[in-house]
Amino acid sequence: MHARGNVLWRKLFLPGSSLRQVFILLRLHFVFFRKLATCMASYFASCFVFHWSTYFKDLPIQFPIQFDGRTVCYPTAENLRDYLCWRQADCHINNLYNTSFWSLVKKGMTGKEAEARLSGTVSSDKNEILFTECNINYSKEPEVARKGTTIVWEEVIEEVPVRKPAKHHGPSDSAPTQTGDDSEATADQPRTKQRRRKELRELHCDIIGDSFWTDRPGLLDR
């Protein structure tokens, strides 16, 4: 799913988990929301099929792949942030349940027995089941499973070489003389300058707390 998101992603912000991808579009795209939703869902499905064999070499696709798309316009950045935080919390809840369910099945329970065992449990109960019955410390499970993936444009600063303009000597110019000091050597040393650019970053981090947002001020204000 990450590969498909990276291929399609050229907008602003993408948190995703399981088979759900959320694309955050700029406000200037508002009038095209419905058209973009159909195009993105169609292209996402095409990329999913195109990249399938890269990740599942010995497992052919057994049925047609389909994704639906919907658009929601949130009035403020605060509302949007609340929605994204809820999406990550939902990712955690679903993954905790699935991890617990399939761990119990691996231990010999049937699907119905595992479902009954987990019925009425809360997160702390599932963590206890995993730890005591399945020898799994859920807090050490991969963050990509517990928190999903967030793809975001981030500014990076890199050092790039600066080309020194070539010197052109006319017919009357005399050849440079060697003075014995290192002034020429210093002048010929490669020089660099800093360049700012944007690049896509794939993150598996907490977006519910404040640190993600304070480190990226104005992320949702564009």
PDB file of N, CA and C in Angstrom, residues 170-209:
ATOM      1  N   GLY A 170      43.104  36.380 -22.343  1.00  0.00           N
ATOM      2  CA  GLY A 170      43.283  36.890 -23.694  1.00  0.00           C
ATOM      3  C   GLY A 170      44.723  36.732 -24.162  1.00  0.00           C
ATOM      4  N   PRO A 171      45.006  37.070 -25.435  1.00  0.00           N
ATOM      5  CA  PRO A 171      46.376  36.942 -25.979  1.00  0.00           C
ATOM      6  C   PRO A 171      47.377  37.790 -25.225  1.00  0.00           C
ATOM      7  N   SER A 172      46.947  38.925 -24.684  1.00  0.00           N
ATOM      8  CA  SER A 172      47.889  39.814 -24.007  1.00  0.00           C
ATOM      9  C   SER A 172      48.081  39.435 -22.540  1.00  0.00           C
ATOM     10  N   ASP A 173      47.220  38.511 -22.031  1.00  0.00           N
ATOM     11  CA  ASP A 173      47.341  38.128 -20.628  1.00  0.00           C
ATOM     12  C   ASP A 173      48.554  37.246 -20.441  1.00  0.00           C
ATOM     13  N   SER A 174      49.276  37.542 -19.434  1.00  0.00           N
ATOM     14  CA  SER A 174      50.454  36.725 -19.143  1.00  0.00           C
ATOM     15  C   SER A 174      50.050  35.519 -18.338  1.00  0.00           C
ATOM     16  N   ALA A 175      50.815  34.486 -18.406  1.00  0.00           N
ATOM     17  CA  ALA A 175      50.549  33.268 -17.654  1.00  0.00           C
ATOM     18  C   ALA A 175      50.678  33.563 -16.171  1.00  0.00           C
ATOM     19  N   PRO A 176      49.846  32.949 -15.351  1.00  0.00           N
ATOM     20  CA  PRO A 176      49.934  33.204 -13.901  1.00  0.00           C
ATOM     21  C   PRO A 176      51.259  32.726 -13.346  1.00  0.00           C
ATOM     22  N   THR A 177      51.781  33.505 -12.445  1.00  0.00           N
ATOM     23  CA  THR A 177      53.073  33.152 -11.833  1.00  0.00           C
ATOM     24  C   THR A 177      52.821  32.464 -10.517  1.00  0.00           C
ATOM     25  N   GLN A 178      53.717  31.553 -10.156  1.00  0.00           N
ATOM     26  CA  GLN A 178      53.627  30.858  -8.896  1.00  0.00           C
ATOM     27  C   GLN A 178      54.322  31.672  -7.822  1.00  0.00           C
ATOM     28  N   THR A 179      53.599  31.980  -6.767  1.00  0.00           N
ATOM     29  CA  THR A 179      54.149  32.830  -5.719  1.00  0.00           C
ATOM     30  C   THR A 179      54.687  32.030  -4.547  1.00  0.00           C
ATOM     31  N   GLY A 180      54.429  30.738  -4.562  1.00  0.00           N
ATOM     32  CA  GLY A 180      54.933  29.912  -3.469  1.00  0.00           C
ATOM     33  C   GLY A 180      53.971  29.798  -2.311  1.00  0.00           C
ATOM     34  N   ASP A 181      52.903  30.657  -2.254  1.00  0.00           N
ATOM     35  CA  ASP A 181      51.939  30.505  -1.175  1.00  0.00           C
ATOM     36  C   ASP A 181      50.797  29.601  -1.638  1.00  0.00           C
ATOM     37  N   ASP A 182      49.825  29.424  -0.776  1.00  0.00           N
ATOM     38  CA  ASP A 182      48.742  28.487  -1.105  1.00  0.00           C
ATOM     39  C   ASP A 182      47.457  29.214  -1.476  1.00  0.00           C
ATOM     40  N   SER A 183      47.570  30.468  -1.933  1.00  0.00           N
ATOM     41  CA  SER A 183      46.375  31.235  -2.272  1.00  0.00           C
ATOM     42  C   SER A 183      45.629  30.608  -3.435  1.00  0.00           C
ATOM     43  N   GLU A 184      46.382  30.146  -4.452  1.00  0.00           N
ATOM     44  CA  GLU A 184      45.726  29.535  -5.601  1.00  0.00           C
ATOM     45  C   GLU A 184      45.072  28.228  -5.207  1.00  0.00           C
ATOM     46  N   ALA A 185      45.737  27.449  -4.354  1.00  0.00           N
ATOM     47  CA  ALA A 185      45.181  26.165  -3.929  1.00  0.00           C
ATOM     48  C   ALA A 185      43.889  26.361  -3.165  1.00  0.00           C
ATOM     49  N   THR A 186      43.888  27.425  -2.333  1.00  0.00           N
ATOM     50  CA  THR A 186      42.678  27.695  -1.574  1.00  0.00           C
ATOM     51  C   THR A 186      41.540  28.101  -2.487  1.00  0.00           C
ATOM     52  N   ALA A 187      41.833  28.902  -3.490  1.00  0.00           N
ATOM     53  CA  ALA A 187      40.815  29.358  -4.425  1.00  0.00           C
ATOM     54  C   ALA A 187      40.257  28.215  -5.250  1.00  0.00           C
ATOM     55  N   ASP A 188      41.082  27.170  -5.494  1.00  0.00           N
ATOM     56  CA  ASP A 188      40.652  26.046  -6.329  1.00  0.00           C
ATOM     57  C   ASP A 188      39.901  24.973  -5.553  1.00  0.00           C
ATOM     58  N   GLN A 189      39.824  25.117  -4.249  1.00  0.00           N
ATOM     59  CA  GLN A 189      39.101  24.119  -3.477  1.00  0.00           C
ATOM     60  C   GLN A 189      37.613  24.186  -3.808  1.00  0.00           C
ATOM     61  N   PRO A 190      36.957  23.018  -3.891  1.00  0.00           N
ATOM     62  CA  PRO A 190      35.531  23.021  -4.241  1.00  0.00           C
ATOM     63  C   PRO A 190      34.708  23.756  -3.187  1.00  0.00           C
ATOM     64  N   ARG A 191      33.784  24.564  -3.638  1.00  0.00           N
ATOM     65  CA  ARG A 191      32.914  25.294  -2.746  1.00  0.00           C
ATOM     66  C   ARG A 191      31.502  24.712  -2.807  1.00  0.00           C
ATOM     67  N   THR A 192      30.759  24.862  -1.718  1.00  0.00           N
ATOM     68  CA  THR A 192      29.385  24.362  -1.674  1.00  0.00           C
ATOM     69  C   THR A 192      28.457  25.452  -1.156  1.00  0.00           C
ATOM     70  N   LYS A 193      27.191  25.250  -1.426  1.00  0.00           N
ATOM     71  CA  LYS A 193      26.166  26.134  -0.890  1.00  0.00           C
ATOM     72  C   LYS A 193      24.983  25.278  -0.447  1.00  0.00           C
ATOM     73  N   GLN A 194      24.180  25.849   0.410  1.00  0.00           N
ATOM     74  CA  GLN A 194      23.020  25.128   0.914  1.00  0.00           C
ATOM     75  C   GLN A 194      21.823  25.351   0.004  1.00  0.00           C
ATOM     76  N   ARG A 195      21.086  24.262  -0.213  1.00  0.00           N
ATOM     77  CA  ARG A 195      19.881  24.331  -1.039  1.00  0.00           C
ATOM     78  C   ARG A 195      18.721  23.678  -0.288  1.00  0.00           C
ATOM     79  N   ARG A 196      17.605  24.354  -0.290  1.00  0.00           N
ATOM     80  CA  ARG A 196      16.408  23.814   0.339  1.00  0.00           C
ATOM     81  C   ARG A 196      15.520  23.181  -0.729  1.00  0.00           C
ATOM     82  N   ARG A 197      14.988  22.032  -0.406  1.00  0.00           N
ATOM     83  CA  ARG A 197      14.066  21.377  -1.318  1.00  0.00           C
ATOM     84  C   ARG A 197      13.090  20.524  -0.518  1.00  0.00           C
ATOM     85  N   LYS A 198      12.026  20.094  -1.189  1.00  0.00           N
ATOM     86  CA  LYS A 198      11.011  19.261  -0.556  1.00  0.00           C
ATOM     87  C   LYS A 198      11.197  17.814  -1.016  1.00  0.00           C
ATOM     88  N   GLU A 199      10.993  16.896  -0.086  1.00  0.00           N
ATOM     89  CA  GLU A 199      11.014  15.492  -0.446  1.00  0.00           C
ATOM     90  C   GLU A 199       9.966  14.740   0.365  1.00  0.00           C
ATOM     91  N   LEU A 200       9.499  13.632  -0.199  1.00  0.00           N
ATOM     92  CA  LEU A 200       8.504  12.822   0.486  1.00  0.00           C
ATOM     93  C   LEU A 200       9.167  11.984   1.568  1.00  0.00           C
ATOM     94  N   ARG A 201       8.597  12.005   2.752  1.00  0.00           N
ATOM     95  CA  ARG A 201       9.089  11.207   3.860  1.00  0.00           C
ATOM     96  C   ARG A 201       7.994  10.240   4.298  1.00  0.00           C
ATOM     97  N   GLU A 202       8.376   9.001   4.492  1.00  0.00           N
ATOM     98  CA  GLU A 202       7.456   7.961   4.959  1.00  0.00           C
ATOM     99  C   GLU A 202       7.705   7.760   6.446  1.00  0.00           C
ATOM    100  N   LEU A 203       6.714   8.105   7.278  1.00  0.00           N
ATOM    101  CA  LEU A 203       6.881   8.086   8.726  1.00  0.00           C
ATOM    102  C   LEU A 203       5.943   7.076   9.369  1.00  0.00           C
ATOM    103  N   HIS A 204       6.423   6.457  10.441  1.00  0.00           N
ATOM    104  CA  HIS A 204       5.594   5.570  11.258  1.00  0.00           C
ATOM    105  C   HIS A 204       5.659   6.112  12.691  1.00  0.00           C
ATOM    106  N   CYS A 205       5.007   7.203  12.900  1.00  0.00           N
ATOM    107  CA  CYS A 205       5.153   7.912  14.180  1.00  0.00           C
ATOM    108  C   CYS A 205       3.795   8.312  14.725  1.00  0.00           C
ATOM    109  N   ASP A 206       3.792   8.770  15.961  1.00  0.00           N
ATOM    110  CA  ASP A 206       2.576   9.226  16.611  1.00  0.00           C
ATOM    111  C   ASP A 206       2.187  10.601  16.088  1.00  0.00           C
ATOM    112  N   ILE A 207       0.938  10.737  15.621  1.00  0.00           N
ATOM    113  CA  ILE A 207       0.446  12.041  15.179  1.00  0.00           C
ATOM    114  C   ILE A 207      -0.675  12.548  16.088  1.00  0.00           C
ATOM    115  N   ILE A 208      -0.945  11.791  17.168  1.00  0.00           N
ATOM    116  CA  ILE A 208      -1.994  12.216  18.095  1.00  0.00           C
ATOM    117  C   ILE A 208      -1.468  13.271  19.066  1.00  0.00           C
ATOM    118  N   GLY A 209      -0.236  13.096  19.515  1.00  0.00           N
ATOM    119  CA  GLY A 209       0.372  14.076  20.409  1.00  0.00           C
ATOM    120  C   GLY A 209       0.741  15.364  19.692  1.00  0.00           C
TER     121      GLY A 209
END
